[in-house]
Coordinates of C-alpha atoms and ligand atoms in Angstrom, one line a residue:
X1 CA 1.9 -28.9 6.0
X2 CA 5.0 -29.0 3.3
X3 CA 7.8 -27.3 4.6
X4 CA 9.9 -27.6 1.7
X5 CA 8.1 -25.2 -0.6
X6 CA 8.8 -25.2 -4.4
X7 CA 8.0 -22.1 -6.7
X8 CA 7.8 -24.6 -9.6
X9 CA 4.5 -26.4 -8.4
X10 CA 1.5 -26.3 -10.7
X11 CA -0.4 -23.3 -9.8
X12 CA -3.4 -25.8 -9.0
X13 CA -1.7 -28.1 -6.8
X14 CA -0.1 -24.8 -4.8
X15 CA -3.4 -23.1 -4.1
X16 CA -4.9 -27.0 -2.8
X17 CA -1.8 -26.8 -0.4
X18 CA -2.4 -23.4 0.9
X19 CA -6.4 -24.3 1.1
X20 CA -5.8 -27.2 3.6
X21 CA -3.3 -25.1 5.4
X22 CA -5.6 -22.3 5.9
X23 CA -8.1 -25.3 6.8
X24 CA -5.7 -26.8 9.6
X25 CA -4.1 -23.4 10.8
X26 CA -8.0 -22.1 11.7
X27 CA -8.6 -25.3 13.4
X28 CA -5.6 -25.0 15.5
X29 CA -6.4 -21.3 16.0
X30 CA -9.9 -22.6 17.3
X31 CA -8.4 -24.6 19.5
X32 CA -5.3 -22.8 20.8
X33 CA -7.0 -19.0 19.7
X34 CA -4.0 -17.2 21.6
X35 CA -1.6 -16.4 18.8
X36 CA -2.3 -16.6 15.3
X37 CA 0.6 -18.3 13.5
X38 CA 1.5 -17.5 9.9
X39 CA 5.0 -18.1 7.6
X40 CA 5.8 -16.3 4.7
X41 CA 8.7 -17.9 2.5
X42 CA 10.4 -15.0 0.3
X43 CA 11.7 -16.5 -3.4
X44 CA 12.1 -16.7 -6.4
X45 CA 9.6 -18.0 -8.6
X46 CA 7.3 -17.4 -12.0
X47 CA 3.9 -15.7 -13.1
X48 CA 1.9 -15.9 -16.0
X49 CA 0.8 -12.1 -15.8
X50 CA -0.9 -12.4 -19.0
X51 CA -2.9 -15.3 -18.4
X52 CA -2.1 -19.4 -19.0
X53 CA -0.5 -18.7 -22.9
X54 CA 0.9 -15.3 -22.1
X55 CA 4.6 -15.7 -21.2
X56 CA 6.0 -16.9 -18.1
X57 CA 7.8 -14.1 -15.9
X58 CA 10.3 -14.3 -13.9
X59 CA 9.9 -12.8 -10.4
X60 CA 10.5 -12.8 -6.6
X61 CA 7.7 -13.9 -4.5
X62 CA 5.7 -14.5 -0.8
X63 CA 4.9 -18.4 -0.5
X64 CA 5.8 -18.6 -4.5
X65 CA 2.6 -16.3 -5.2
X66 CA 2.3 -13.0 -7.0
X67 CA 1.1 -11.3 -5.3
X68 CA 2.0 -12.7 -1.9
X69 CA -1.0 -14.7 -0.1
X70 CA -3.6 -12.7 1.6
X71 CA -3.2 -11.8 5.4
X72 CA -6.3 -12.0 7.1
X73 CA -6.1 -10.7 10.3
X74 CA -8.5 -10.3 13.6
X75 CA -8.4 -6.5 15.1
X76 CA -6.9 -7.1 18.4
X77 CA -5.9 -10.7 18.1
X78 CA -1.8 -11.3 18.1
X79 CA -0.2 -12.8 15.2
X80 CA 3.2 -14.2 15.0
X81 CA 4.7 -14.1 11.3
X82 CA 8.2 -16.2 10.8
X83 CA 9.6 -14.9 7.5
X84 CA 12.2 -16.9 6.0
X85 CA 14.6 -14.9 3.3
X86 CA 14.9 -17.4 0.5
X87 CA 16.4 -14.8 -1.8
X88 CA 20.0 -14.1 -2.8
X89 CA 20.3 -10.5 -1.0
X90 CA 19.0 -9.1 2.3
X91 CA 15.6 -8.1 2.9
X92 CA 12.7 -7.1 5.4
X93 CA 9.3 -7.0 6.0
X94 CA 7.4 -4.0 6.5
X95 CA 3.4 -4.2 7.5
X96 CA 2.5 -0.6 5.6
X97 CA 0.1 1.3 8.0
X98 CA -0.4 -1.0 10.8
X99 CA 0.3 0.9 13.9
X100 CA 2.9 -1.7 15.9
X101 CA 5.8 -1.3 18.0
X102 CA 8.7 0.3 16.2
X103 CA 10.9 -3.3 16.7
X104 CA 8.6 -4.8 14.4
X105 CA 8.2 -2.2 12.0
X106 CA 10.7 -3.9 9.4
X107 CA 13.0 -0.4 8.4
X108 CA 16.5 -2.2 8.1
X109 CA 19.1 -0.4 10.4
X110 CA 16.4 1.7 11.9
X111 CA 14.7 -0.7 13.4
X112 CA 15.9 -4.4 13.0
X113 CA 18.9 -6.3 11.3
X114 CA 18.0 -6.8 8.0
X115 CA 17.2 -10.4 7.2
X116 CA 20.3 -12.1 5.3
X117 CA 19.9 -14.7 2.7
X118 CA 18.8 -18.1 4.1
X119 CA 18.0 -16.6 8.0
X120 CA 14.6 -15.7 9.0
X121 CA 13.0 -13.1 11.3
X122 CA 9.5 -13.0 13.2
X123 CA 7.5 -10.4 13.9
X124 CA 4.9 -10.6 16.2
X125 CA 2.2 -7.7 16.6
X126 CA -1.4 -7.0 17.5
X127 CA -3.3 -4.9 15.1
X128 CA -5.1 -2.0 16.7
X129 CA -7.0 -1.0 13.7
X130 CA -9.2 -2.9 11.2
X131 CA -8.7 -2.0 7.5
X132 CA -7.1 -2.8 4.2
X133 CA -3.3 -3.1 5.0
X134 CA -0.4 -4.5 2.6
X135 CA 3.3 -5.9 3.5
X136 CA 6.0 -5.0 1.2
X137 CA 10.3 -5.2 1.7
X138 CA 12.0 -1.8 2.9
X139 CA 15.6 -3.5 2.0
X140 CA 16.3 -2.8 -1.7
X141 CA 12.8 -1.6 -1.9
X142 CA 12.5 -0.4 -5.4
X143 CA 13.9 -3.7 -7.1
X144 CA 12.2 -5.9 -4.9
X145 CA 8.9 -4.6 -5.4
X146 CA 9.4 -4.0 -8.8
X147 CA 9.6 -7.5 -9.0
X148 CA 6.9 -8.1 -7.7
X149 CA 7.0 -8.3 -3.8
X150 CA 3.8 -7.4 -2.5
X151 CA 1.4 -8.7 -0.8
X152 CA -2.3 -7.3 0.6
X153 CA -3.1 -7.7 4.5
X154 CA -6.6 -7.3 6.1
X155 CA -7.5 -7.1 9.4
X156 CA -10.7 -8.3 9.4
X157 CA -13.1 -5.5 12.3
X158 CA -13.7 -7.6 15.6
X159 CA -17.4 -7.4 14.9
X160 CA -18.2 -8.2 11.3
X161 CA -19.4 -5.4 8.9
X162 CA -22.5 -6.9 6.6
X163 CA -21.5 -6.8 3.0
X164 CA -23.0 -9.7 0.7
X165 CA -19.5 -10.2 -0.3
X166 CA -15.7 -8.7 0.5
X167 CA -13.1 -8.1 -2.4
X168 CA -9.8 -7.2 -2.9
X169 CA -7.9 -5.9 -6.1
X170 CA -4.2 -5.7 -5.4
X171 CA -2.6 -3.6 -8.5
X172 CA 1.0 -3.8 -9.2
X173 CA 2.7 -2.4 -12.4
X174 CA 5.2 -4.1 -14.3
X175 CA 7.6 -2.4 -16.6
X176 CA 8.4 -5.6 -18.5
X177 CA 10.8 -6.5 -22.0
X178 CA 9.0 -7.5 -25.0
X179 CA 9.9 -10.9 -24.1
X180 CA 7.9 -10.3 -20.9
X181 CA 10.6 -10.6 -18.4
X182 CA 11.2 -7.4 -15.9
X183 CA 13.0 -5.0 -17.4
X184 CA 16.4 -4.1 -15.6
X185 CA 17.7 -0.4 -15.5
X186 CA 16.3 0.1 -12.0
X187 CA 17.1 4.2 -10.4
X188 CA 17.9 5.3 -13.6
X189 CA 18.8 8.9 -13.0
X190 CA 15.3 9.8 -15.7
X191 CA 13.2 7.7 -12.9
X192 CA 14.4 8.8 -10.1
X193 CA 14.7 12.5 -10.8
X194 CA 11.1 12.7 -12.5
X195 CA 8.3 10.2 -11.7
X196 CA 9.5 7.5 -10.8
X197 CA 9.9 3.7 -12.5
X198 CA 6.2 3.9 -14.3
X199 CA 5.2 0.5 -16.1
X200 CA 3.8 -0.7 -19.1
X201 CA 1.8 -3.2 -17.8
X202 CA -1.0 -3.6 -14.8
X203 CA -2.1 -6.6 -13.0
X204 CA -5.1 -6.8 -10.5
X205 CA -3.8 -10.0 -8.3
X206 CA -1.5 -10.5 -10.5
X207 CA -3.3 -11.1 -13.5
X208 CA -3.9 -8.3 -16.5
X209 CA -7.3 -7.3 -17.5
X210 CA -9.0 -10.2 -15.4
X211 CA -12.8 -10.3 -15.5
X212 CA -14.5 -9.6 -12.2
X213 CA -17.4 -11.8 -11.3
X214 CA -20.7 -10.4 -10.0
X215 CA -23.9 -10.6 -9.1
X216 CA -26.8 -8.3 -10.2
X217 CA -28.0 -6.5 -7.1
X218 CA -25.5 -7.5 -5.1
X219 CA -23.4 -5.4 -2.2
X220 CA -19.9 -5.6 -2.9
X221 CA -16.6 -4.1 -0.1
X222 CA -14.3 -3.8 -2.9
X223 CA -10.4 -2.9 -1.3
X224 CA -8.2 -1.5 -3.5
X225 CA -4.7 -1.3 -2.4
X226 CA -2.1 0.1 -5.1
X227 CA 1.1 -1.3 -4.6
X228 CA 3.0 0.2 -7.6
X229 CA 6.3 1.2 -7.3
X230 CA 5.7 4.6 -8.8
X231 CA 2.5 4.2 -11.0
X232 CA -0.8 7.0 -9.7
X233 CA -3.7 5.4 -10.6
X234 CA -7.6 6.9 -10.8
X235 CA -10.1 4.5 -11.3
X236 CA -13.8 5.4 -12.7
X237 CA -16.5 2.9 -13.0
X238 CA -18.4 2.9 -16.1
X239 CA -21.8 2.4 -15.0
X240 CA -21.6 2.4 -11.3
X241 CA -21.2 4.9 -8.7
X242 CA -18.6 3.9 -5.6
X243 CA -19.3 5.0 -2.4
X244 CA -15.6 5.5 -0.4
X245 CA -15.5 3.9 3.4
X246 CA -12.1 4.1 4.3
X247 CA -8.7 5.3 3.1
X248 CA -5.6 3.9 4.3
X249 CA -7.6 1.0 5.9
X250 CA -9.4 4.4 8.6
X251 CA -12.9 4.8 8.0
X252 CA -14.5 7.8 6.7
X253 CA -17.7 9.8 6.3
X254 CA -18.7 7.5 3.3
X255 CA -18.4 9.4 -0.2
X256 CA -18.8 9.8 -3.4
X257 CA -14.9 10.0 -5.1
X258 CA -14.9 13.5 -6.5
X259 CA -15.9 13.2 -10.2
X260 CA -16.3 9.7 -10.0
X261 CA -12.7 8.9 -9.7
X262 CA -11.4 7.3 -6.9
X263 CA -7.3 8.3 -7.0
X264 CA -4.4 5.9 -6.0
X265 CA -1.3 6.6 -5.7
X266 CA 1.5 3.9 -5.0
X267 CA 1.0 2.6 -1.1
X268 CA -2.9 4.0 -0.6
X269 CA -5.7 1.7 -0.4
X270 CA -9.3 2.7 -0.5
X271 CA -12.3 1.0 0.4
X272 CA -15.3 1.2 -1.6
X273 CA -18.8 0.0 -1.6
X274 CA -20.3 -1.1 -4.9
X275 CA -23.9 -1.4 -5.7
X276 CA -24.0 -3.8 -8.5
X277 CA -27.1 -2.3 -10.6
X278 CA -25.6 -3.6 -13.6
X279 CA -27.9 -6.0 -15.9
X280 CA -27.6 -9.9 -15.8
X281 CA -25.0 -10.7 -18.5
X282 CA -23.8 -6.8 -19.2
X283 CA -19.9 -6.1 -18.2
X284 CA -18.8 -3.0 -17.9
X285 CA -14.7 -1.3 -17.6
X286 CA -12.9 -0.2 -15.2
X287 CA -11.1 2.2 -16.6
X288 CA -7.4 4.1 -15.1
X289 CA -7.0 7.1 -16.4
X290 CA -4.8 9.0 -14.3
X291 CA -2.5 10.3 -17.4
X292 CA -4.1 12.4 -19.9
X293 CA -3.9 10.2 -23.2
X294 CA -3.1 6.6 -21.6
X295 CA -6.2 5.4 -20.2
X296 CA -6.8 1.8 -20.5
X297 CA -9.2 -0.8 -19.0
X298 CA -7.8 -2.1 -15.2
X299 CA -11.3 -4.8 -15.1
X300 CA -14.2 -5.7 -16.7
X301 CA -16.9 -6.1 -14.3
X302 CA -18.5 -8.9 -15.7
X303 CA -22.1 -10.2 -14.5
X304 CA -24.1 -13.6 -14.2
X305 CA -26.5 -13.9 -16.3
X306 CA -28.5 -15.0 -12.7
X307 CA -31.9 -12.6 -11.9
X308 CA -30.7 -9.9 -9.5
X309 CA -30.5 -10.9 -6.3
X310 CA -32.9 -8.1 -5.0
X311 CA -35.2 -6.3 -6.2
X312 CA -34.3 -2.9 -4.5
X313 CA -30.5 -1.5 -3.5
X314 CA -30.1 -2.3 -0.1
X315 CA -30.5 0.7 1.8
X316 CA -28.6 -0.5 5.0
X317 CA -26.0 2.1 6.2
X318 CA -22.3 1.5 4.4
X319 CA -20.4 3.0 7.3
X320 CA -17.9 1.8 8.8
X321 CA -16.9 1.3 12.7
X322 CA -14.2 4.0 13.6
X323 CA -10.7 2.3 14.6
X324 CA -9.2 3.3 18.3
X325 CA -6.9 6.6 17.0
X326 CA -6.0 9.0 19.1
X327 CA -7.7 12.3 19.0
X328 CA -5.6 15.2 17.9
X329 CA -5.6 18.4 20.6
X330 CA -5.2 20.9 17.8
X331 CA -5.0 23.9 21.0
X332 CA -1.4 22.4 22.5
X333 CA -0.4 20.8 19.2
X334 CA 3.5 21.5 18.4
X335 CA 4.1 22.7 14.7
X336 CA 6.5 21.0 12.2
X337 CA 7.1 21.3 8.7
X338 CA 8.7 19.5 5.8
X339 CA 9.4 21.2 2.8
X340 CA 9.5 19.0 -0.5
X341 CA 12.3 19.8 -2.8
X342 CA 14.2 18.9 -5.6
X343 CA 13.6 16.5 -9.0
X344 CA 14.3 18.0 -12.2
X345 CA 12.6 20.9 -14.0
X346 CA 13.1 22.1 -17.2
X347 CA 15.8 22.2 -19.2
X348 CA 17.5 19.0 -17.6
X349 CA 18.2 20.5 -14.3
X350 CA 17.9 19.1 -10.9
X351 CA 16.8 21.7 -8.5
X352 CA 17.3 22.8 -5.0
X353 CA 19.2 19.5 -4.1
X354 CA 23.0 19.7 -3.6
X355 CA 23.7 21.3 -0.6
X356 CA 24.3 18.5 2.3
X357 CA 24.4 15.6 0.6
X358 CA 23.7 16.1 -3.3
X359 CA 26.8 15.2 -4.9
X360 CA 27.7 12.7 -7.7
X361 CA 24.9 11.0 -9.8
X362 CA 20.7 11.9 -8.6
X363 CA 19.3 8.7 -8.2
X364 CA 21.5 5.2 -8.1
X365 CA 24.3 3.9 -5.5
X366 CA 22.9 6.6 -2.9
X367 CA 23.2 10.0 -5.2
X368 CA 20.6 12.1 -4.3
X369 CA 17.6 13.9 -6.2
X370 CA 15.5 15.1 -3.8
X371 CA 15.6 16.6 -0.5
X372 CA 13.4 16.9 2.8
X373 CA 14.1 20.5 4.7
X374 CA 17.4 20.3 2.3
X375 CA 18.4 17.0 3.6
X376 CA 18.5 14.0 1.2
X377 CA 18.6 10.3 2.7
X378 CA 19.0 8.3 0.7
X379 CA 18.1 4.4 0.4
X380 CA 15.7 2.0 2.2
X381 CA 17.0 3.1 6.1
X382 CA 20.3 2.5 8.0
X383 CA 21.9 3.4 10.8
X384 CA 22.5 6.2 12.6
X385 CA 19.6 8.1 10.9
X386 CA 19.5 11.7 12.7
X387 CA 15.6 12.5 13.2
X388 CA 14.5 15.4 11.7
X389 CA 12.5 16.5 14.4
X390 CA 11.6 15.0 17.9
X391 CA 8.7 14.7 20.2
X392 CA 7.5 13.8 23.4
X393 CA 5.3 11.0 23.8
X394 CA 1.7 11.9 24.0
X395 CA 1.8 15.5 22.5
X396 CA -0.3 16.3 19.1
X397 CA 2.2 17.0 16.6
X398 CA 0.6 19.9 13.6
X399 CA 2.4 19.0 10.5
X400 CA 2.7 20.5 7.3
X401 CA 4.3 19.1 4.4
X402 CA 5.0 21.5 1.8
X403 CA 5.7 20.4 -1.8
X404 CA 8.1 22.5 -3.9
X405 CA 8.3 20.6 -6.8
X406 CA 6.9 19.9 -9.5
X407 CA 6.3 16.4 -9.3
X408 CA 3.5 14.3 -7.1
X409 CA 4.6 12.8 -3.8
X410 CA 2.5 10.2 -2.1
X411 CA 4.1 11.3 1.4
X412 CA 4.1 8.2 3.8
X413 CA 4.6 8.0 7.6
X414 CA 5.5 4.8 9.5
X415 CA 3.8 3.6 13.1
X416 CA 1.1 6.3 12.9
X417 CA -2.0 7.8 10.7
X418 CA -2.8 11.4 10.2
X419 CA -5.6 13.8 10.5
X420 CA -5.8 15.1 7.1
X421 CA -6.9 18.6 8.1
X422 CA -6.4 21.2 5.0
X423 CA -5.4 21.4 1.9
X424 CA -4.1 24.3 -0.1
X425 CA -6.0 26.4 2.8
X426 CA -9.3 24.5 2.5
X427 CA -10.2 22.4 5.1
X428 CA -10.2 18.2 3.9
X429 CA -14.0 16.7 4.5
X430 CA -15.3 13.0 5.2
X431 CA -12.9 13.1 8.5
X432 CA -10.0 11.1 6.7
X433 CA -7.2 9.5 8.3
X434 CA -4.1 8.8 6.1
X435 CA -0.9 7.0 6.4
X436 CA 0.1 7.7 2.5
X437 CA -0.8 11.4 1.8
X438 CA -0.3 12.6 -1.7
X439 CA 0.5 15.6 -2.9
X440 CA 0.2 17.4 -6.0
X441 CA 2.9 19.7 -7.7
X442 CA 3.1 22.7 -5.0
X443 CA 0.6 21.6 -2.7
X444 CA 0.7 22.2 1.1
X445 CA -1.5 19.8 2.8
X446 CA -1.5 20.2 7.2
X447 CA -2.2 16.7 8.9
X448 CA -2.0 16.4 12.8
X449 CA -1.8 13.1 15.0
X450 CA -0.9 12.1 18.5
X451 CA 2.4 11.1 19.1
X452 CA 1.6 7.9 21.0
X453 CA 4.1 5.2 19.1
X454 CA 7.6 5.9 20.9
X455 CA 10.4 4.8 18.3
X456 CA 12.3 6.1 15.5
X457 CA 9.9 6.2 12.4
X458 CA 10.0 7.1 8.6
X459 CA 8.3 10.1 6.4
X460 CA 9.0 9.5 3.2
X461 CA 7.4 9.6 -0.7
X462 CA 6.4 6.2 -1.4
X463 CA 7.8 6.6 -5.1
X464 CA 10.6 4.0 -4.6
X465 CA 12.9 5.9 -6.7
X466 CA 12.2 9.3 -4.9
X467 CA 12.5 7.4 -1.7
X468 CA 16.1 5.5 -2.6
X469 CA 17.1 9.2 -4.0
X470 CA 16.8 11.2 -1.3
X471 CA 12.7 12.0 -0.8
X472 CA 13.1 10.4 3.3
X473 CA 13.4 11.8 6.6
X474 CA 12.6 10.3 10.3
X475 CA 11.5 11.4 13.4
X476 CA 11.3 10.3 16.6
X477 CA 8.9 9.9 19.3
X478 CA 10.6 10.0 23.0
Ligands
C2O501 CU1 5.1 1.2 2.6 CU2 8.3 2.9 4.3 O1 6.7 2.0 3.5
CU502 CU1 4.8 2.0 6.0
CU503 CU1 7.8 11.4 -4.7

């Protein structure tokens, strides 16, 4: 394989390098089959987000692709990933939702050194859970992704699940100059204190508006992981009705999205099933329309002309296997709660932040705009974090996160997912597990889960700019 990688190859002549990698790598891993070896190089590089005439961008990459290559795991197999920081400032890794030991969780100061320019760092871990995954950087977090590091990571279930075929849309938003470079201005106070660094421009692997390919009567696992930095997406399906399988990479009582729309916010993934009972030749949009007045079309499904390739829908079951989670005890559980506060209301005012820590400008160098239980930290994760709350290993832990603002939090815990049990009072259906929980402007939603994972690990909104202005906490598990 080429060591010496260069973010100015041809994308053609990139993609036949990784192919015979991938070729060579899975014979060695037939032959070896202990640990699964990958390397990511972080870089700069360029993307055509607009397709081959639209303008050439300048952006920050894994292995010189936007987004970064796809992980495929195995569920229980251990992989060793050496990650080589080929950018100008520090950086980490972070595997968002995989349950692995806090060391490799990639939280710089919490829980490693960040990785300095020119050094690398290897995380080794064996994923527990099969699912729709994504690694992202937790050093500068809100830049860096905004320019466009992200990349998706599956762990493919040790038995394989039946679906004619498996695909993934990976959505990043770009808020780009009319010259089609990334805008600068990143935590500007209006960002950070309302919601967030919202784009004006949407790729599905890294491409706007792509055509999807299908096949009449076909059986599609369609993953869709949103890895915005502040964008809530809800996606409908003109002409096709998506069954939901898992959220957050757990599987679920599948389900039909409530009105149709399956909702996104930055960080969750959902897994659908798609019946594709479209004509030969139709196509038909996928359309966001999360904000009232700016919908626009994400995908156009677009079919072979080819005769369907059976007559009936399959009528196989769509379910899921269930992933090894511990089971909450909901009779010795231990209660705590979070209380979500700050961001500005009207009139220009920033409220309930400012006791502890709130001084000097909400949102850049560390100023804060938010606050957790009238804490803000600030920033990606340092040192000498004090946890919010502590518990012994092995308890069930009942928590509620109350939102008191008036903004929409997509509330994220490290090394763990939750039991989504109630919302707003009413109990959640389809038996949902989340690692990314959103919640809406005053919402209380509870969640429980079983403190198993020892380590010191993060809560936070994964809205970078609420995260980098004060919308953290971390607890710890003894
Ligand atoms: Cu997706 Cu703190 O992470
Ligand atoms: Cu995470
Ligand atoms: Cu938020």
């Amino acid at each position: 394989m080429n060591d010496d990688f260069h973010c100015n190859m041809s994308r053609r002549a990139f993609l036949a390098a990784v192919a015979g990698a991938a070729a060579s790598a899975s014979m060695r891993a037939a032959r070896a089959s202990a640990v699964d070896e990958r390397q990511i190089k972080i870089a700069p590089g360029e993307a055509r987000l607009n397709g081959a005439n639209g303008p050439s961008t300048a952006v920050w990459t894994y292995n010189c692709t936007v987004p970064g290559p796809a992980l495929r795991l195995r569920q229980g197999q251990p992989v060793r990933i050496v990650v080589e920081n080929g950018l100008d400032e520090d950086t980490t890794v972070h595997w968002h939702g995989i349950r692995l030991p806090n060391a490799m969780d990639g939280v710089p100061g919490l829980t490693q050194r960040p990785i300095k320019p020119g050094e690398s760092f290897v995380y080794e871990f064996t994923p527990p859970d099969a699912g729709t995954f994504w690694y992202h950087p937790h050093a500068d977090s809100l830049v860096q992704i905004g320019r466009g590091l992200a990349g998706p990571l599956i762990v493919e279930e040790a038995e394989p699940v039946a679906f004619d075929r498996d695909l993934l849309w990976l959505l990043q938003d770009w808020r780009l100059t009319k010259d089609g470079q990334v805008a600068g201005g990143f935590g500007s106070m209006m960002d950070a204190s309302m919601s967030g660094r919202v784009g004006n421009l949407v790729t599905v692997n890294g491409q706007a508006q792509p055509d999807q390919a299908v096949r009449a009567g076909e059986r599609v696992r369609l993953r869709l992981a949103n890895a915005s930095v502040a964008r809530l997406m809800a996606l409908r399906f003109e002409g096709h009705r998506p069954v939901v399988v898992a959220v957050d990479g757990q599987p679920c009582v599948p389900h039909e999205p409530e009105n149709g729309r399956v909702v996104l916010a930055p960080a969750m993934r959902v897994d659908i099933v798609l019946d594709m009972q479209g004509d030969p030749g139709s196509r038909h949009a996928t359309i966001d329309d999360f904000y009232d007045g700016l919908a626009y079309t994400l995908v156009n499904l677009a079919y072979d002309k080819a005769s369907p390739l059976r007559a009936h829908r399959l009528d196989a079951p769509v379910g899921l296997p269930r992933n090894p989670l511990s089971a909450p005890d909901l009779a010795k559980a231990v209660r705590q709660e979070i209380a979500l506060q700050g961001g500005m209301m009207g009139g220009g005012k920033l409220a309930g932040v400012g006791g502890m820590m709130g001084m000097g400008m909400p949102g850049m160098n560390g100023g804060a705009a938010w606050a957790i239980n009238g804490m803000s930290m600030t920033g990606d994760g340092h040192a000498g974090m004090a946890p919010q709350f502590t518990l012994e290993r092995g308890t069930t832990c009942r928590l509620t996160m109350r939102n008191e603002t008036a903004w929409w939090h997509p509330m994220h815990v490290h090394g763990f997912s939750l039991s989504v049990l109630t919302r707003n009072g009413s109990p959640v259906p389809h038996r949902q597990w989340q690692d990314t929980v959103l919640l809406a402007p005053k919402d209380t939603v509870e969640c429980a889960f079983v403190a198993d994972n020892p380590g010191d690990w993060m809560l936070h909104c994964h809205v970078a700019d609420h995260q980098m202005a004060g919308l953290m906490t971390v607890f710890r598990v003894t």
